[in-house]
XYZ file of C-alpha atoms in Angstrom:
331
model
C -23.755 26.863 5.802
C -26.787 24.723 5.964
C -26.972 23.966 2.238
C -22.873 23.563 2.154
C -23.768 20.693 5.504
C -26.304 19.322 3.095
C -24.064 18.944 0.074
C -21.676 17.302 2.232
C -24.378 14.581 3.569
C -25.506 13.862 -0.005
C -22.015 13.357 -1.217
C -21.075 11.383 1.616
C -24.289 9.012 1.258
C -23.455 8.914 -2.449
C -19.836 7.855 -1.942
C -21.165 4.619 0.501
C -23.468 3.989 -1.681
C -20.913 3.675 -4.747
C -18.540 1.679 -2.614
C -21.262 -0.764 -1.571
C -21.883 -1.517 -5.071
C -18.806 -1.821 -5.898
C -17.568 -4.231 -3.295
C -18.415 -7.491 -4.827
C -16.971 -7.213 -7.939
C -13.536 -5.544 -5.659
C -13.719 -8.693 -3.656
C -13.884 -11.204 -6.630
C -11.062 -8.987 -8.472
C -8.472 -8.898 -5.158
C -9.661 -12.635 -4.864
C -8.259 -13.097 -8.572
C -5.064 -11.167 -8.025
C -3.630 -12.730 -4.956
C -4.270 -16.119 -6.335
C -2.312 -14.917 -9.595
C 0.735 -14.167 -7.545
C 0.160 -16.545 -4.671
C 1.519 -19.674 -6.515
C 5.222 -19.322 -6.507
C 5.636 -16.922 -3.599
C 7.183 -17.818 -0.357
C 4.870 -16.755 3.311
C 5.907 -14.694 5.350
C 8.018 -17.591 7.222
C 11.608 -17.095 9.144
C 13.403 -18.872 11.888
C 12.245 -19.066 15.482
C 10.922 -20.543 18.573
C 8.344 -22.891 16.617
C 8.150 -26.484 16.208
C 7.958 -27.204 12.232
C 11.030 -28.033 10.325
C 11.575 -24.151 8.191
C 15.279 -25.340 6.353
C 18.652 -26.671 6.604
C 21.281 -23.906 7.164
C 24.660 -24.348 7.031
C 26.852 -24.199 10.732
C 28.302 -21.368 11.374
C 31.715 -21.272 13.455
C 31.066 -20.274 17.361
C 27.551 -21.721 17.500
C 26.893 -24.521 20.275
C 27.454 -27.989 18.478
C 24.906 -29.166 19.673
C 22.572 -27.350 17.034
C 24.059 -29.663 14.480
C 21.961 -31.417 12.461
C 24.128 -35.268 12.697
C 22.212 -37.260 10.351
C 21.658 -34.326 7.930
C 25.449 -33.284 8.303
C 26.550 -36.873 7.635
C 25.197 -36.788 4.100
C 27.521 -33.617 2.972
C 30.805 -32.557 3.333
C 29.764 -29.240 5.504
C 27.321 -29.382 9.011
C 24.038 -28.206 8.693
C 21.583 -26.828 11.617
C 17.847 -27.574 11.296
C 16.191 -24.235 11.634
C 12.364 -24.215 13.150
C 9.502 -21.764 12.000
C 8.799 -18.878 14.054
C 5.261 -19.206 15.188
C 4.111 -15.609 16.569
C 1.737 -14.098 14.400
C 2.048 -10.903 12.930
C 0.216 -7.604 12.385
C -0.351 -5.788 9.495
C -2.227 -2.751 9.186
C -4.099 -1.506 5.944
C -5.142 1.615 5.673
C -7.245 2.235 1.746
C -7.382 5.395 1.582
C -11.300 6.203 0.638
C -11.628 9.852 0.761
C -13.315 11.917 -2.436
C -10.617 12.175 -4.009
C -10.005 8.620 -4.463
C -12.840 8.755 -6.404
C -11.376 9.941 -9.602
C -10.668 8.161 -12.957
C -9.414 9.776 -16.039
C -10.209 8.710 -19.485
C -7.134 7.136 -19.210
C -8.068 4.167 -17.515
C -11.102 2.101 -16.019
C -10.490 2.209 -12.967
C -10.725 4.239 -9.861
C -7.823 5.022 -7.499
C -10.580 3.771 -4.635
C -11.110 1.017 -6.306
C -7.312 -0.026 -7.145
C -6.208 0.717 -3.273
C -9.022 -1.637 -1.899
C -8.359 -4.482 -4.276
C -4.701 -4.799 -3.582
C -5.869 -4.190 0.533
C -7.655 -7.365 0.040
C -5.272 -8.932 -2.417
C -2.298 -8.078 0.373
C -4.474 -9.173 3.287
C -5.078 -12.693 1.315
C -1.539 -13.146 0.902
C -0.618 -12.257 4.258
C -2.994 -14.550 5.913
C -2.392 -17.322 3.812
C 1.295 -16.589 5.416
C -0.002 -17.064 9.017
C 0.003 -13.565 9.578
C -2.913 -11.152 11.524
C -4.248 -8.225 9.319
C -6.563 -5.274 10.546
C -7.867 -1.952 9.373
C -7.068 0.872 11.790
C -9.787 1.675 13.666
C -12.530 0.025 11.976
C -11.137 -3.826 11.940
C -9.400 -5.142 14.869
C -6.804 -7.872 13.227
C -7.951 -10.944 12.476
C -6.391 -14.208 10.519
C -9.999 -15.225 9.128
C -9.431 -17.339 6.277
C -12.381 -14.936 5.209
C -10.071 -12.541 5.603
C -11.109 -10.283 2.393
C -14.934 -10.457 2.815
C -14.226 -9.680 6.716
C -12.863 -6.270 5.279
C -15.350 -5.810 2.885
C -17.990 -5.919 5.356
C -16.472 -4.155 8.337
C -15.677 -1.168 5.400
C -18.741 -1.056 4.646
C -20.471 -0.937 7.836
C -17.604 1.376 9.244
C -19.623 4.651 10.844
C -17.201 6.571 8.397
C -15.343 5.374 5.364
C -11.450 5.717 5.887
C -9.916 9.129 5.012
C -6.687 10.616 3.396
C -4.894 9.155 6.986
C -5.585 7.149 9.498
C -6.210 7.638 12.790
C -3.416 8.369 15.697
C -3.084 4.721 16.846
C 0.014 2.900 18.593
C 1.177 0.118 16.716
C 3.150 -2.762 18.287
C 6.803 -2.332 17.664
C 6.665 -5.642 15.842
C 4.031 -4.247 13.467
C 3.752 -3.518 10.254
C 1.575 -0.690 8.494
C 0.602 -0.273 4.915
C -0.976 3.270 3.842
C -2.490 3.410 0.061
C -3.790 6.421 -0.695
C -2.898 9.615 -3.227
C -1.335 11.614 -0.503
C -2.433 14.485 -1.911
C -3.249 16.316 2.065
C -0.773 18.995 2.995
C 2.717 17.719 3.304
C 3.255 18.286 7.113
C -0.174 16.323 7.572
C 1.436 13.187 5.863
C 5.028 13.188 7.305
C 2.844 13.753 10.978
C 1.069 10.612 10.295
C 4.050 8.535 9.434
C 6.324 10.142 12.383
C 3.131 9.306 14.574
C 3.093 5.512 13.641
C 6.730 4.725 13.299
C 7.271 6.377 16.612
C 6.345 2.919 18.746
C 9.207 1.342 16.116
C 6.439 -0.345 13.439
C 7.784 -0.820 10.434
C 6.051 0.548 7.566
C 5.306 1.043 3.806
C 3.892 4.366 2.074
C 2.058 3.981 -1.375
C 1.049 7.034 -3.110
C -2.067 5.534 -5.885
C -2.309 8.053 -8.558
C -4.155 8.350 -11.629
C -1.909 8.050 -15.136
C -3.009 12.254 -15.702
C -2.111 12.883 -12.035
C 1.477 12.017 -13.945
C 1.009 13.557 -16.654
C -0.715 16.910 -16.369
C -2.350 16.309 -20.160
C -4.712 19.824 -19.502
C -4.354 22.411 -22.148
C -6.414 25.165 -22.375
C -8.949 27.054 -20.017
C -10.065 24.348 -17.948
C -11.710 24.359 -14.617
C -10.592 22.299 -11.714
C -12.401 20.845 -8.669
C -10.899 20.489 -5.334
C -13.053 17.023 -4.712
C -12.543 17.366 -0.679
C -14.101 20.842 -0.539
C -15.496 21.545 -3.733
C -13.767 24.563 -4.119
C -13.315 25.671 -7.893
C -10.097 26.868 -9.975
C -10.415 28.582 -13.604
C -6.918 27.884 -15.440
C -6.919 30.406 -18.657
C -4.067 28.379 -20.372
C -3.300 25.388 -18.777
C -0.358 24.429 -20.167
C 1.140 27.080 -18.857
C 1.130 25.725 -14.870
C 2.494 22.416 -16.145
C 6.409 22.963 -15.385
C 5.107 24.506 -11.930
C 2.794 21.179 -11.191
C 5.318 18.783 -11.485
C 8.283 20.836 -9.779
C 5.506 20.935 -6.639
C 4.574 17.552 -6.973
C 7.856 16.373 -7.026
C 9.234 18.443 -3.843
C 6.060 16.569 -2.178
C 6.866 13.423 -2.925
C 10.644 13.908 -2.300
C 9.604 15.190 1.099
C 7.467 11.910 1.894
C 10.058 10.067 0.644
C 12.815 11.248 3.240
C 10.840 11.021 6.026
C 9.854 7.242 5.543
C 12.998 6.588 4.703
C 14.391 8.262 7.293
C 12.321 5.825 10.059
C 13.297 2.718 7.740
C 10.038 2.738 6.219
C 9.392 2.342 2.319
C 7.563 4.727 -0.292
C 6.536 3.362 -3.489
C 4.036 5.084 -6.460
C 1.663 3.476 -8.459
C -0.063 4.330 -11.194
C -3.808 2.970 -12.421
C -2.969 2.199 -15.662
C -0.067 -0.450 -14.293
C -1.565 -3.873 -13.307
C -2.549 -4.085 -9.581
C -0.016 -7.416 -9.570
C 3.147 -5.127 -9.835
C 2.252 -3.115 -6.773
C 1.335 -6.403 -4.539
C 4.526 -7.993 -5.816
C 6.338 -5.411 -4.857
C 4.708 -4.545 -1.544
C 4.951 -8.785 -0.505
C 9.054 -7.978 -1.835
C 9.300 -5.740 0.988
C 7.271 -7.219 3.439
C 9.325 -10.665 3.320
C 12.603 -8.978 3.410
C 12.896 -11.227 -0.725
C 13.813 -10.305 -3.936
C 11.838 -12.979 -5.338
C 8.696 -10.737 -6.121
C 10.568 -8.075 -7.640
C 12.739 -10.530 -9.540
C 9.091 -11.954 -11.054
C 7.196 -8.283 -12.076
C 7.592 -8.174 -15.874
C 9.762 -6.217 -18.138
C 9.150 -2.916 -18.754
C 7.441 -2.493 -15.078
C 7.844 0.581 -13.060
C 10.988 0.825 -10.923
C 9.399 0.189 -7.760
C 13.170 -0.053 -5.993
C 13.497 3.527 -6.054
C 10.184 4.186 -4.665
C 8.908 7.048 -6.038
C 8.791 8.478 -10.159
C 10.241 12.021 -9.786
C 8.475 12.147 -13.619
C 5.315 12.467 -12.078
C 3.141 15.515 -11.755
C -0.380 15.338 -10.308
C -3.517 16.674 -11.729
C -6.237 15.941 -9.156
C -6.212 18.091 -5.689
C -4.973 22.070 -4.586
C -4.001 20.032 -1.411
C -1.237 21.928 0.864
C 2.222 21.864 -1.404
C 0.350 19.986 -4.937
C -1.568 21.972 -6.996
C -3.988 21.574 -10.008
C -7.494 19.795 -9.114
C -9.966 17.235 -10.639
C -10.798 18.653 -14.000
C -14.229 18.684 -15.618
C-alpha cells in the first residue's frame, strides 16, 4: 500500500509539473485561436434592460406603440422598435478535464487531449469575455471578466491544491448559468449522467464535450498488446487484439448514446472532438451553441466533423477499462 501511495505522489507531482511547463506555450496557442475566430463573430449580445442601442427590429402587431422607433420608422415603409442591450453579465463555467488520462497522445497526432481541452478553455473564456460575459473554473476560480482572463486561469490551474479531475465538483449553478465540461468521459457511465443531472438540476444550461484521441476512434491495435488503465495503473494483456475491436466500439457507442440522452434530455448539448481536428472547429461550434447562432457553424470548413449531431457513433475508444468502455492506453 505504501509503495502503491508513493507511486501515486510521484505521478501526481509529475503530472503538475508537465502542466506547468506546458502552460505558456497553451496560453500563447488559446491566445492565437480565439483571435482566429474572434474577427467575424458576434458577442454574446441580446435584447434587454440596458442602455446601448443592440438593433432595429421590426413592430410586431399588439406591442404598445409607443416602442416605435418614429424617426427610424419614417424612413421605411414598415415600423421599427429600437431594441437595447441586455447588460447582466453572465456565467460560464469550464471545467478541463486534467485527470491521467488526459494525458495521452497517440502517434497520431501532437497533441495531448490535456492539452487540446485547456487551450480551447482559454480560447472559449477569451471569447466569452470579450462578449461581456463572467467565466470561472468550478471550484478552483471564482468567475471573473478579467480582460486577463486566460492567464487568470492559467495561474489559478496551476496553483489549484489539486488539478481538475474526470468531473467536477457537486456545485449549484445559477439557473441563468451556463457550464462547459471537456474531458474524455471515459468514468463509469452512471458517474457522468450523475454529474450532469447534478448541475442541470438548478436549470443551468449546459454543453458536454467528450475530447478523444484519433485511436480512441479508431481502435488501430492488432496483435498481443498490453493496455494501461492510466487512473489506476492496472494492466490488460490482449492476445489478438483485433479480435475485441467490434466489442470496443459497440461499448463505446452505448456510452456515448447514453450521455447523449441524458444531456439532451435536460436541454443540454453533447458534442465529440477529436485531436487530430483543429481546436477552431470545436470553439466554433461550442460559441454556435452558446449564442443561440448559426453563424459559427455556417463558417467551420468543408469536410469538418458534424458537430450538429453531437456525437460520431463511428467512434470506438482505445484509452481507459473505465465502467461501460473498455480497452486502455496501450504501450
Amino acid at each position: 500500500m505504501e509503495i502503491d501511495a508513493d507511486n501515486a505522489v510521484r505521478s501526481a507531482a509529475q503530472d503538475a509539473a508537465g502542466l506547468v511547463a506546458a502552460m505558456p506555450r497553451l496560453v500563447l496557442e488559446a491566445r492565437r485561436i480565439a483571435a482566429s475566430v474572434y474577427h467575424g463573430l458576434h458577442g454574446r449580445r441580446r435584447a434587454g434592460s440596458g442602455e446601448n442601442f443592440w438593433q432595429y427590429r421590426r413592430f410586431v402587431d399588439g406591442e404598445p406603440s409607443a416602442r416605435v422607433d418614429w424617426r427610424r420608422s419614417a424612413r421605411d415603409d414598415h415600423l421599427y422598435v429600437r431594441e437595447r442591450e441586455w447588460e447582466a453579465a453572465h456565467t460560464v463555467w469550464i471545467w478541463p478535464d486534467l485527470s491521467a488520462s488526459m494525458v495521452f497522445a497517440s502517434p497520431l497526432v501532437w497533441e495531448t487531449k490535456r492539452d487540446r481541452a485547456l487551450v480551447v478553455a482559454f480560447a472559449l473564456a477569451e471569447l466569452l469575455v470579450k462578449g461581456g460575459e463572467r467565466v470561472g473554473i468550478p471550484g478552483v476560480m471564482r468567475p471573473s471578466a478579467s480582460r486577463r482572463i486566460v492567464e487568470k486561469m492559467a495561474e489559478s490551474l496551476v496553483h489549484a491544491h489539486a488539478l481538475p479531475q474526470s468531473l467536477p465538483p457537486a456545485f449549484a449553478p445559477s439557473p441563468l448559468a451556463e457550464v462547459v465540461l471537456l474531458g474524455d468521459l471515459w468514468s463509469p457511465t452512471p458517474e457522468v449522467v450523475t454529474s450532469i443531472a447534478g448541475l442541470a438540476a438548478s436549470g443551468a444550461h449546459g454543453h458536454v464535450v467528450q475530447v478523444c484521441d484519433p485511436a480512441e476512434e479508431t481502435f488501430p491495435f492488432s496483435g498481443r498488446i498490453e493496455f494501461r488503465e492510466p487512473e489506476s495503473g492496472t494492466l490488460l494483456t490482449v492476445g489478438r487484439a483485433e479480435t475485441v475491436r467490434e466489442d470496443y466500439v459497440e461499448r463505446v457507442a452505448r456510452h456515448r448514446a447514453i450521455i447523449r440522452r441524458e444531456a439532451e434530455r435536460r436541454m443540454w448539448s453533447f458534442l465529440v472532438h477529436r485531436t487530430d481536428r483543429p481546436a477552431t472547429e470545436l470553439l466554433l461550434a461550442l460559441h454556435a451553441r452558446m449564442t443561440g447562432g448559426a453563424d459559427a457553424l455556417a463558417a467551420l470548413p468543408a469536410g469538418a466533423p458534424e458537430y450538429e449531431d453531437a456525437a460520431d457513433e463511428r467512434g470506438a475508444h482505445a484509452g481507459e477499462t473505465h465502467g461501460e468502455t473498455a480497452g486502455g492506453h496501450s504501450r
